[in-house]
Amino acid sequence: MRATRSRIITIATILLVIAGLAAGLTAVLRAGRDTGTDGAAHPGGKGAQQVDLAREVADYTSRFGPGHGYRPPGRADREAVADAVGLLIDGRRKQAERLLSQRDFTVRTVVDRVSGRRFTEVADRTDDAVAPRGWGRVYMDLEHRPRWSVQVPHPVFDEGTEQLGVRVLRGSPGGVLVIAGAHRKAGIGNSADVAHRRDTVFHAICAELIRRGMPGIQLHGFAFSSAPQYDVVASTGAGSTGRADGRRLADALGRSGFHVCRAWVRACPLEGKENMQGRAADAAHVPFLHVEFANEVRIDGPTAERAAAVISGLTRRWYSGV
């Protein structure tokens, strides 16, 4: 009996050890699904904050105004933030967090209630300060490899472009939304006009995305008097690498009922040839689209949704590499 009891205890001990090993392996595998290449956890479901991304961006930009809220960054600041965005794309979250923390930026995971998708948010800690720096914000798809960008250089000034950017980000996988951190006229001279300067955090981030070969679409807005016969002005900026994509987008917008001025066909106002991100993309032979939208397209909810849906047809192509 004593020998039998001993064998039973031994077998029970072995089974407990096996069960413990299995539980440990399950935990490792589960953790592995939410880690980057450096093993950094991506808090996705349980720890992530539930937000309405459109409301989050609206709250962020509601403080923007001319004459305040911008301080030009130094070169080291620009490069560090851009490098950290690159690390996030590569899944090296802990390294990115360390680098961003040194520049007073934060990283968190949010779950958008509308789309149900997870995004990484990169935000400036000074956004809520009495004197914000205005260096911008980034939202990056956490569930798919980032392959394209939508850029909003003039939030609030080009009313509604920030919300159009959110709609585009939601519309297809693999996107990075880059939003300037201040009103176009917030700084001294044109220092906060990020579309026409290279010495901004916004440009440094876009340049990092361009370096990685990621095509981008930049959203702008125009007043009725600038192009009264058009709803949209589509351009490839300074280059022509994105012309095939521009044609696809313009044709799709036309089929959706928008009147489009195609800058590669005729002279259009607001072609964006002086746009710095467009020039950087042209130098790297990366597709870039500079698209201006009339006020009613940006402000009217259903119309903006229709325009974003058309753009998302293009960004899905960019994600799939077609």
mmCIF file of C-alpha atoms in Angstrom:
data_model
loop_
_atom_site.group_PDB
_atom_site.id
_atom_site.type_symbol
_atom_site.label_atom_id
_atom_site.label_comp_id
_atom_site.label_asym_id
_atom_site.label_seq_id
_atom_site.Cartn_x
_atom_site.Cartn_y
_atom_site.Cartn_z
ATOM 1 C CA MET A 1 0.000 0.000 0.000
ATOM 2 C CA ARG A 2 2.834 2.326 0.913
ATOM 3 C CA ALA A 3 4.501 1.731 -2.502
ATOM 4 C CA THR A 4 1.196 2.253 -4.327
ATOM 5 C CA ARG A 5 0.571 5.488 -2.443
ATOM 6 C CA SER A 6 4.090 6.663 -3.321
ATOM 7 C CA ARG A 7 3.507 5.971 -7.018
ATOM 8 C CA ILE A 8 0.204 7.879 -6.910
ATOM 9 C CA ILE A 9 1.895 10.878 -5.291
ATOM 10 C CA THR A 10 4.708 10.785 -7.871
ATOM 11 C CA ILE A 11 2.264 10.660 -10.788
ATOM 12 C CA ALA A 12 0.219 13.522 -9.299
ATOM 13 C CA THR A 13 3.378 15.602 -8.890
ATOM 14 C CA ILE A 14 4.348 14.994 -12.527
ATOM 15 C CA LEU A 15 0.883 15.995 -13.710
ATOM 16 C CA LEU A 16 1.057 19.220 -11.671
ATOM 17 C CA VAL A 17 4.458 20.048 -13.175
ATOM 18 C CA ILE A 18 3.136 19.400 -16.704
ATOM 19 C CA ALA A 19 0.087 21.576 -16.021
ATOM 20 C CA GLY A 20 2.325 24.368 -14.744
ATOM 21 C CA LEU A 21 4.551 24.196 -17.800
ATOM 22 C CA ALA A 22 1.523 24.277 -20.086
ATOM 23 C CA ALA A 23 0.114 27.321 -18.305
ATOM 24 C CA GLY A 24 3.456 29.068 -18.552
ATOM 25 C CA LEU A 25 3.748 28.310 -22.255
ATOM 26 C CA THR A 26 0.221 29.600 -22.848
ATOM 27 C CA ALA A 27 1.066 32.831 -21.042
ATOM 28 C CA VAL A 28 4.241 33.274 -23.100
ATOM 29 C CA LEU A 29 2.384 32.692 -26.362
ATOM 30 C CA ARG A 30 -0.410 35.050 -25.348
ATOM 31 C CA ALA A 31 2.104 37.741 -24.416
ATOM 32 C CA GLY A 32 3.986 37.173 -27.652
ATOM 33 C CA ARG A 33 0.947 38.168 -29.656
ATOM 34 C CA ASP A 34 1.129 41.670 -28.176
ATOM 35 C CA THR A 35 4.873 42.338 -28.330
ATOM 36 C CA GLY A 36 7.153 44.144 -30.704
ATOM 37 C CA THR A 37 10.488 42.922 -31.953
ATOM 38 C CA ASP A 38 12.157 44.076 -28.728
ATOM 39 C CA GLY A 39 9.632 42.185 -26.590
ATOM 40 C CA ALA A 40 7.806 45.370 -25.594
ATOM 41 C CA ALA A 41 4.201 44.710 -24.647
ATOM 42 C CA HIS A 42 1.512 46.425 -26.699
ATOM 43 C CA PRO A 43 -1.384 46.944 -24.278
ATOM 44 C CA GLY A 44 -4.169 46.231 -26.686
ATOM 45 C CA GLY A 45 -7.406 44.906 -25.273
ATOM 46 C CA LYS A 46 -7.472 44.961 -21.471
ATOM 47 C CA GLY A 47 -5.238 47.948 -20.746
ATOM 48 C CA ALA A 48 -6.061 50.137 -23.726
ATOM 49 C CA GLN A 49 -8.301 53.165 -23.260
ATOM 50 C CA GLN A 50 -11.577 53.198 -25.175
ATOM 51 C CA VAL A 51 -11.997 56.473 -27.096
ATOM 52 C CA ASP A 52 -13.913 57.999 -29.953
ATOM 53 C CA LEU A 53 -10.960 58.944 -32.135
ATOM 54 C CA ALA A 54 -12.872 61.772 -33.817
ATOM 55 C CA ARG A 55 -13.763 63.290 -30.440
ATOM 56 C CA GLU A 56 -10.213 62.786 -29.185
ATOM 57 C CA VAL A 57 -8.823 64.742 -32.138
ATOM 58 C CA ALA A 58 -11.534 67.403 -31.842
ATOM 59 C CA ASP A 59 -10.658 67.946 -28.176
ATOM 60 C CA TYR A 60 -6.975 68.121 -29.067
ATOM 61 C CA THR A 61 -7.373 70.714 -31.829
ATOM 62 C CA SER A 62 -10.015 72.780 -30.011
ATOM 63 C CA ARG A 63 -7.238 74.687 -28.239
ATOM 64 C CA PHE A 64 -5.536 75.774 -31.462
ATOM 65 C CA GLY A 65 -5.564 79.427 -32.417
ATOM 66 C CA PRO A 66 -3.481 82.103 -34.151
ATOM 67 C CA GLY A 67 -0.746 83.882 -32.246
ATOM 68 C CA HIS A 68 -0.071 81.286 -29.537
ATOM 69 C CA GLY A 69 0.708 77.662 -28.884
ATOM 70 C CA TYR A 70 3.861 77.069 -30.932
ATOM 71 C CA ARG A 71 7.580 76.932 -30.180
ATOM 72 C CA PRO A 72 10.054 75.905 -32.921
ATOM 73 C CA PRO A 73 11.818 72.623 -32.114
ATOM 74 C CA GLY A 74 15.553 72.084 -32.223
ATOM 75 C CA ARG A 75 17.122 69.661 -34.651
ATOM 76 C CA ALA A 76 17.744 67.052 -31.949
ATOM 77 C CA ASP A 77 14.082 67.184 -30.936
ATOM 78 C CA ARG A 78 12.864 66.766 -34.505
ATOM 79 C CA GLU A 79 15.162 63.858 -35.212
ATOM 80 C CA ALA A 80 14.404 62.071 -31.938
ATOM 81 C CA VAL A 81 10.632 62.152 -32.420
ATOM 82 C CA ALA A 82 10.940 61.006 -36.036
ATOM 83 C CA ASP A 83 13.322 58.194 -35.069
ATOM 84 C CA ALA A 84 10.885 57.074 -32.375
ATOM 85 C CA VAL A 85 8.021 56.929 -34.861
ATOM 86 C CA GLY A 86 10.236 54.706 -36.987
ATOM 87 C CA LEU A 87 10.879 52.450 -33.997
ATOM 88 C CA LEU A 88 7.133 52.147 -33.421
ATOM 89 C CA ILE A 89 6.623 51.110 -37.035
ATOM 90 C CA ASP A 90 9.254 48.428 -36.492
ATOM 91 C CA GLY A 91 7.455 47.193 -33.367
ATOM 92 C CA ARG A 92 10.202 48.355 -31.003
ATOM 93 C CA ARG A 93 7.870 50.079 -28.597
ATOM 94 C CA LYS A 94 9.982 50.179 -25.444
ATOM 95 C CA GLN A 95 12.877 51.809 -27.272
ATOM 96 C CA ALA A 96 10.465 54.321 -28.822
ATOM 97 C CA GLU A 97 8.915 55.096 -25.436
ATOM 98 C CA ARG A 98 12.323 55.777 -23.891
ATOM 99 C CA LEU A 99 13.314 58.071 -26.725
ATOM 100 C CA LEU A 100 9.984 59.930 -26.732
ATOM 101 C CA SER A 101 9.975 60.315 -22.966
ATOM 102 C CA GLN A 102 13.287 62.151 -23.223
ATOM 103 C CA ARG A 103 11.505 64.673 -25.481
ATOM 104 C CA ASP A 104 8.398 64.970 -23.287
ATOM 105 C CA PHE A 105 6.190 62.847 -25.508
ATOM 106 C CA THR A 106 3.933 60.014 -24.387
ATOM 107 C CA VAL A 107 2.873 56.755 -26.033
ATOM 108 C CA ARG A 108 -0.376 54.973 -25.311
ATOM 109 C CA THR A 109 -2.677 52.474 -26.982
ATOM 110 C CA VAL A 110 -6.267 53.498 -27.649
ATOM 111 C CA VAL A 111 -9.196 51.498 -28.991
ATOM 112 C CA ASP A 112 -11.432 53.511 -31.296
ATOM 113 C CA ARG A 113 -15.052 52.784 -30.375
ATOM 114 C CA VAL A 114 -16.289 53.502 -33.897
ATOM 115 C CA SER A 115 -13.937 51.261 -35.870
ATOM 116 C CA GLY A 116 -13.129 48.856 -33.030
ATOM 117 C CA ARG A 117 -9.448 49.043 -33.992
ATOM 118 C CA ARG A 118 -6.363 49.700 -31.879
ATOM 119 C CA PHE A 119 -4.090 52.647 -32.537
ATOM 120 C CA THR A 120 -0.837 53.835 -31.039
ATOM 121 C CA GLU A 121 -1.023 57.485 -30.031
ATOM 122 C CA VAL A 122 2.107 59.644 -29.838
ATOM 123 C CA ALA A 123 1.333 62.896 -28.024
ATOM 124 C CA ASP A 124 3.189 65.937 -26.730
ATOM 125 C CA ARG A 125 3.073 66.191 -22.924
ATOM 126 C CA THR A 126 2.895 69.984 -23.196
ATOM 127 C CA ASP A 127 -0.434 69.888 -25.085
ATOM 128 C CA ASP A 128 -2.335 70.702 -21.883
ATOM 129 C CA ALA A 129 0.240 73.136 -20.545
ATOM 130 C CA VAL A 130 -0.207 76.901 -20.285
ATOM 131 C CA ALA A 131 2.348 77.318 -23.084
ATOM 132 C CA PRO A 132 2.167 74.256 -25.372
ATOM 133 C CA ARG A 133 4.990 73.648 -27.859
ATOM 134 C CA GLY A 134 2.599 72.582 -30.609
ATOM 135 C CA TRP A 135 4.763 69.795 -32.013
ATOM 136 C CA GLY A 136 1.941 67.570 -33.165
ATOM 137 C CA ARG A 137 0.394 64.169 -32.704
ATOM 138 C CA VAL A 138 0.477 60.800 -34.453
ATOM 139 C CA TYR A 139 -2.020 57.940 -34.603
ATOM 140 C CA MET A 140 -0.734 54.651 -36.000
ATOM 141 C CA ASP A 141 -2.607 51.453 -36.833
ATOM 142 C CA LEU A 142 -1.505 48.885 -34.259
ATOM 143 C CA GLU A 143 -3.194 45.890 -35.868
ATOM 144 C CA HIS A 144 -1.625 46.114 -39.333
ATOM 145 C CA ARG A 145 1.816 46.976 -40.629
ATOM 146 C CA PRO A 146 1.835 50.743 -41.397
ATOM 147 C CA ARG A 147 2.189 51.273 -45.153
ATOM 148 C CA TRP A 148 0.767 54.738 -45.910
ATOM 149 C CA SER A 149 0.123 58.102 -44.285
ATOM 150 C CA VAL A 150 -2.562 60.756 -44.204
ATOM 151 C CA GLN A 151 -1.208 64.169 -43.244
ATOM 152 C CA VAL A 152 -3.030 67.185 -41.779
ATOM 153 C CA PRO A 153 -0.673 70.174 -41.798
ATOM 154 C CA HIS A 154 -3.244 72.941 -41.131
ATOM 155 C CA PRO A 155 -5.788 71.672 -38.583
ATOM 156 C CA VAL A 156 -8.451 74.227 -37.592
ATOM 157 C CA PHE A 157 -7.070 76.755 -40.107
ATOM 158 C CA ASP A 158 -8.234 74.408 -42.888
ATOM 159 C CA GLU A 159 -11.425 73.648 -41.018
ATOM 160 C CA GLY A 160 -12.487 70.026 -40.951
ATOM 161 C CA THR A 161 -9.293 68.552 -42.393
ATOM 162 C CA GLU A 162 -8.397 66.961 -39.058
ATOM 163 C CA GLN A 163 -11.735 65.130 -38.979
ATOM 164 C CA LEU A 164 -11.377 64.145 -42.618
ATOM 165 C CA GLY A 165 -7.996 62.693 -41.644
ATOM 166 C CA VAL A 166 -9.621 60.585 -38.914
ATOM 167 C CA ARG A 167 -12.177 59.294 -41.417
ATOM 168 C CA VAL A 168 -9.421 58.297 -43.831
ATOM 169 C CA LEU A 169 -7.428 56.575 -41.072
ATOM 170 C CA ARG A 170 -10.497 54.557 -40.099
ATOM 171 C CA GLY A 171 -11.272 53.671 -43.697
ATOM 172 C CA SER A 172 -8.514 51.175 -44.436
ATOM 173 C CA PRO A 173 -5.758 49.275 -42.644
ATOM 174 C CA GLY A 174 -2.105 50.217 -42.261
ATOM 175 C CA GLY A 175 -2.430 53.980 -41.889
ATOM 176 C CA VAL A 176 -0.475 56.629 -40.004
ATOM 177 C CA LEU A 177 -2.257 59.910 -39.259
ATOM 178 C CA VAL A 178 0.120 62.846 -38.738
ATOM 179 C CA ILE A 179 -1.492 66.017 -37.357
ATOM 180 C CA ALA A 180 0.319 69.322 -36.927
ATOM 181 C CA GLY A 181 0.285 70.550 -33.348
ATOM 182 C CA ALA A 182 -0.711 74.167 -33.798
ATOM 183 C CA HIS A 183 -2.700 76.633 -35.862
ATOM 184 C CA ARG A 184 -0.979 77.627 -39.092
ATOM 185 C CA LYS A 185 -0.548 81.194 -37.788
ATOM 186 C CA ALA A 186 0.376 80.275 -34.211
ATOM 187 C CA GLY A 187 4.083 81.036 -34.494
ATOM 188 C CA ILE A 188 6.246 83.980 -35.451
ATOM 189 C CA GLY A 189 6.088 84.555 -39.199
ATOM 190 C CA ASN A 190 5.339 81.235 -40.889
ATOM 191 C CA SER A 191 7.206 79.133 -38.326
ATOM 192 C CA ALA A 192 4.081 77.017 -37.612
ATOM 193 C CA ASP A 193 3.158 76.578 -41.282
ATOM 194 C CA VAL A 194 4.474 73.037 -41.394
ATOM 195 C CA ALA A 195 3.552 72.419 -45.031
ATOM 196 C CA HIS A 196 6.090 75.039 -46.106
ATOM 197 C CA ARG A 197 8.952 74.394 -43.692
ATOM 198 C CA ARG A 198 11.475 71.624 -43.124
ATOM 199 C CA ASP A 199 12.432 72.555 -39.555
ATOM 200 C CA THR A 200 9.326 71.130 -37.841
ATOM 201 C CA VAL A 201 8.497 67.895 -36.039
ATOM 202 C CA PHE A 202 5.687 67.371 -38.558
ATOM 203 C CA HIS A 203 8.108 67.443 -41.472
ATOM 204 C CA ALA A 204 10.626 65.212 -39.694
ATOM 205 C CA ILE A 205 7.963 62.557 -39.102
ATOM 206 C CA CYS A 206 6.719 62.741 -42.692
ATOM 207 C CA ALA A 207 10.322 62.541 -43.935
ATOM 208 C CA GLU A 208 10.832 59.363 -41.879
ATOM 209 C CA LEU A 209 7.747 57.826 -43.476
ATOM 210 C CA ILE A 210 8.994 58.870 -46.908
ATOM 211 C CA ARG A 211 12.394 57.330 -46.147
ATOM 212 C CA ARG A 212 10.550 54.074 -45.608
ATOM 213 C CA GLY A 213 8.852 54.368 -48.990
ATOM 214 C CA MET A 214 5.385 55.023 -47.565
ATOM 215 C CA PRO A 215 3.067 56.940 -49.934
ATOM 216 C CA GLY A 216 1.108 59.801 -48.415
ATOM 217 C CA ILE A 217 -1.901 62.000 -49.005
ATOM 218 C CA GLN A 218 -1.958 65.488 -47.536
ATOM 219 C CA LEU A 219 -5.319 67.120 -46.838
ATOM 220 C CA HIS A 220 -5.945 70.842 -47.295
ATOM 221 C CA GLY A 221 -8.929 73.147 -47.575
ATOM 222 C CA PHE A 222 -9.764 76.118 -49.783
ATOM 223 C CA ALA A 223 -12.298 78.930 -49.693
ATOM 224 C CA PHE A 224 -15.063 79.058 -52.289
ATOM 225 C CA SER A 225 -13.539 82.150 -53.908
ATOM 226 C CA SER A 226 -10.269 80.315 -54.647
ATOM 227 C CA ALA A 227 -11.832 77.780 -57.025
ATOM 228 C CA PRO A 228 -15.596 78.367 -57.225
ATOM 229 C CA GLN A 229 -16.192 75.786 -59.974
ATOM 230 C CA TYR A 230 -14.485 72.925 -58.142
ATOM 231 C CA ASP A 231 -15.044 70.763 -55.070
ATOM 232 C CA VAL A 232 -11.534 69.298 -55.102
ATOM 233 C CA VAL A 233 -8.109 70.294 -56.418
ATOM 234 C CA ALA A 234 -5.925 67.203 -56.852
ATOM 235 C CA SER A 235 -2.186 67.499 -57.362
ATOM 236 C CA THR A 236 1.016 65.522 -56.968
ATOM 237 C CA GLY A 237 2.784 68.587 -55.611
ATOM 238 C CA ALA A 238 6.303 69.168 -56.873
ATOM 239 C CA GLY A 239 6.706 65.732 -58.445
ATOM 240 C CA SER A 240 4.975 63.249 -60.672
ATOM 241 C CA THR A 241 5.658 59.911 -58.957
ATOM 242 C CA GLY A 242 2.108 59.777 -57.633
ATOM 243 C CA ARG A 243 0.428 60.687 -60.916
ATOM 244 C CA ALA A 244 -1.143 57.263 -61.507
ATOM 245 C CA ASP A 245 -2.550 57.338 -57.974
ATOM 246 C CA GLY A 246 -3.705 60.908 -58.522
ATOM 247 C CA ARG A 247 -5.596 59.898 -61.646
ATOM 248 C CA ARG A 248 -7.247 57.008 -59.829
ATOM 249 C CA LEU A 249 -8.289 59.254 -56.962
ATOM 250 C CA ALA A 250 -9.535 62.079 -59.205
ATOM 251 C CA ASP A 251 -11.523 59.681 -61.386
ATOM 252 C CA ALA A 252 -13.082 58.022 -58.332
ATOM 253 C CA LEU A 253 -13.971 61.411 -56.834
ATOM 254 C CA GLY A 254 -15.539 62.391 -60.149
ATOM 255 C CA ARG A 255 -17.637 59.230 -60.243
ATOM 256 C CA SER A 256 -18.766 60.051 -56.716
ATOM 257 C CA GLY A 257 -20.137 63.407 -57.851
ATOM 258 C CA PHE A 258 -17.264 65.766 -57.021
ATOM 259 C CA HIS A 259 -15.974 68.335 -59.505
ATOM 260 C CA VAL A 260 -12.197 67.873 -59.576
ATOM 261 C CA CYS A 261 -9.457 70.114 -60.967
ATOM 262 C CA ARG A 262 -6.576 67.844 -62.033
ATOM 263 C CA ALA A 263 -3.308 69.756 -61.744
ATOM 264 C CA TRP A 264 -1.509 67.396 -64.169
ATOM 265 C CA VAL A 265 -4.079 68.227 -66.870
ATOM 266 C CA ARG A 266 -4.558 71.982 -66.527
ATOM 267 C CA ALA A 267 -3.414 74.907 -64.398
ATOM 268 C CA CYS A 268 -5.250 74.729 -61.086
ATOM 269 C CA PRO A 269 -5.139 77.011 -58.081
ATOM 270 C CA LEU A 270 -3.467 75.689 -54.940
ATOM 271 C CA GLU A 271 -1.364 73.009 -56.631
ATOM 272 C CA GLY A 272 1.013 72.704 -53.683
ATOM 273 C CA LYS A 273 4.237 72.805 -55.693
ATOM 274 C CA GLU A 274 5.998 74.600 -52.821
ATOM 275 C CA ASN A 275 4.913 71.963 -50.304
ATOM 276 C CA MET A 276 7.976 70.696 -48.427
ATOM 277 C CA GLN A 277 6.677 67.181 -47.767
ATOM 278 C CA GLY A 278 5.812 66.882 -51.447
ATOM 279 C CA ARG A 279 9.320 67.961 -52.397
ATOM 280 C CA ALA A 280 10.852 65.404 -50.038
ATOM 281 C CA ALA A 281 8.646 62.691 -51.525
ATOM 282 C CA ASP A 282 9.589 63.725 -55.057
ATOM 283 C CA ALA A 283 13.300 63.531 -54.219
ATOM 284 C CA ALA A 284 12.774 59.995 -52.903
ATOM 285 C CA HIS A 285 10.451 58.971 -55.770
ATOM 286 C CA VAL A 286 7.652 58.170 -53.321
ATOM 287 C CA PRO A 287 3.994 58.816 -54.299
ATOM 288 C CA PHE A 288 2.565 61.962 -52.722
ATOM 289 C CA LEU A 289 -0.820 63.591 -53.259
ATOM 290 C CA HIS A 290 -1.701 67.138 -52.284
ATOM 291 C CA VAL A 291 -5.490 67.385 -52.204
ATOM 292 C CA GLU A 292 -7.504 70.530 -51.509
ATOM 293 C CA PHE A 293 -11.165 70.275 -50.546
ATOM 294 C CA ALA A 294 -13.841 72.945 -50.668
ATOM 295 C CA ASN A 295 -15.374 74.022 -47.390
ATOM 296 C CA GLU A 296 -18.679 72.208 -47.881
ATOM 297 C CA VAL A 297 -16.867 68.939 -48.624
ATOM 298 C CA ARG A 298 -14.937 69.139 -45.365
ATOM 299 C CA ILE A 299 -17.673 70.428 -43.085
ATOM 300 C CA ASP A 300 -20.765 68.537 -44.191
ATOM 301 C CA GLY A 301 -20.734 65.155 -42.437
ATOM 302 C CA PRO A 302 -22.236 62.902 -45.151
ATOM 303 C CA THR A 303 -20.245 64.651 -47.887
ATOM 304 C CA ALA A 304 -17.009 64.323 -45.916
ATOM 305 C CA GLU A 305 -17.776 60.634 -45.330
ATOM 306 C CA ARG A 306 -18.274 60.176 -49.071
ATOM 307 C CA ALA A 307 -14.959 61.889 -49.855
ATOM 308 C CA ALA A 308 -13.140 59.834 -47.200
ATOM 309 C CA ALA A 309 -14.620 56.623 -48.575
ATOM 310 C CA VAL A 310 -13.199 57.452 -52.018
ATOM 311 C CA ILE A 311 -9.766 58.209 -50.548
ATOM 312 C CA SER A 312 -9.899 54.939 -48.622
ATOM 313 C CA GLY A 313 -10.229 53.097 -51.901
ATOM 314 C CA LEU A 314 -6.773 54.410 -52.769
ATOM 315 C CA THR A 315 -5.233 53.813 -49.343
ATOM 316 C CA ARG A 316 -6.430 50.195 -49.453
ATOM 317 C CA ARG A 317 -4.461 49.819 -52.666
ATOM 318 C CA TRP A 318 -1.439 51.317 -50.948
ATOM 319 C CA TYR A 319 -1.815 48.892 -48.057
ATOM 320 C CA SER A 320 -2.079 45.877 -50.313
ATOM 321 C CA GLY A 321 0.817 47.081 -52.453
ATOM 322 C CA VAL A 322 -1.209 47.007 -55.693
#
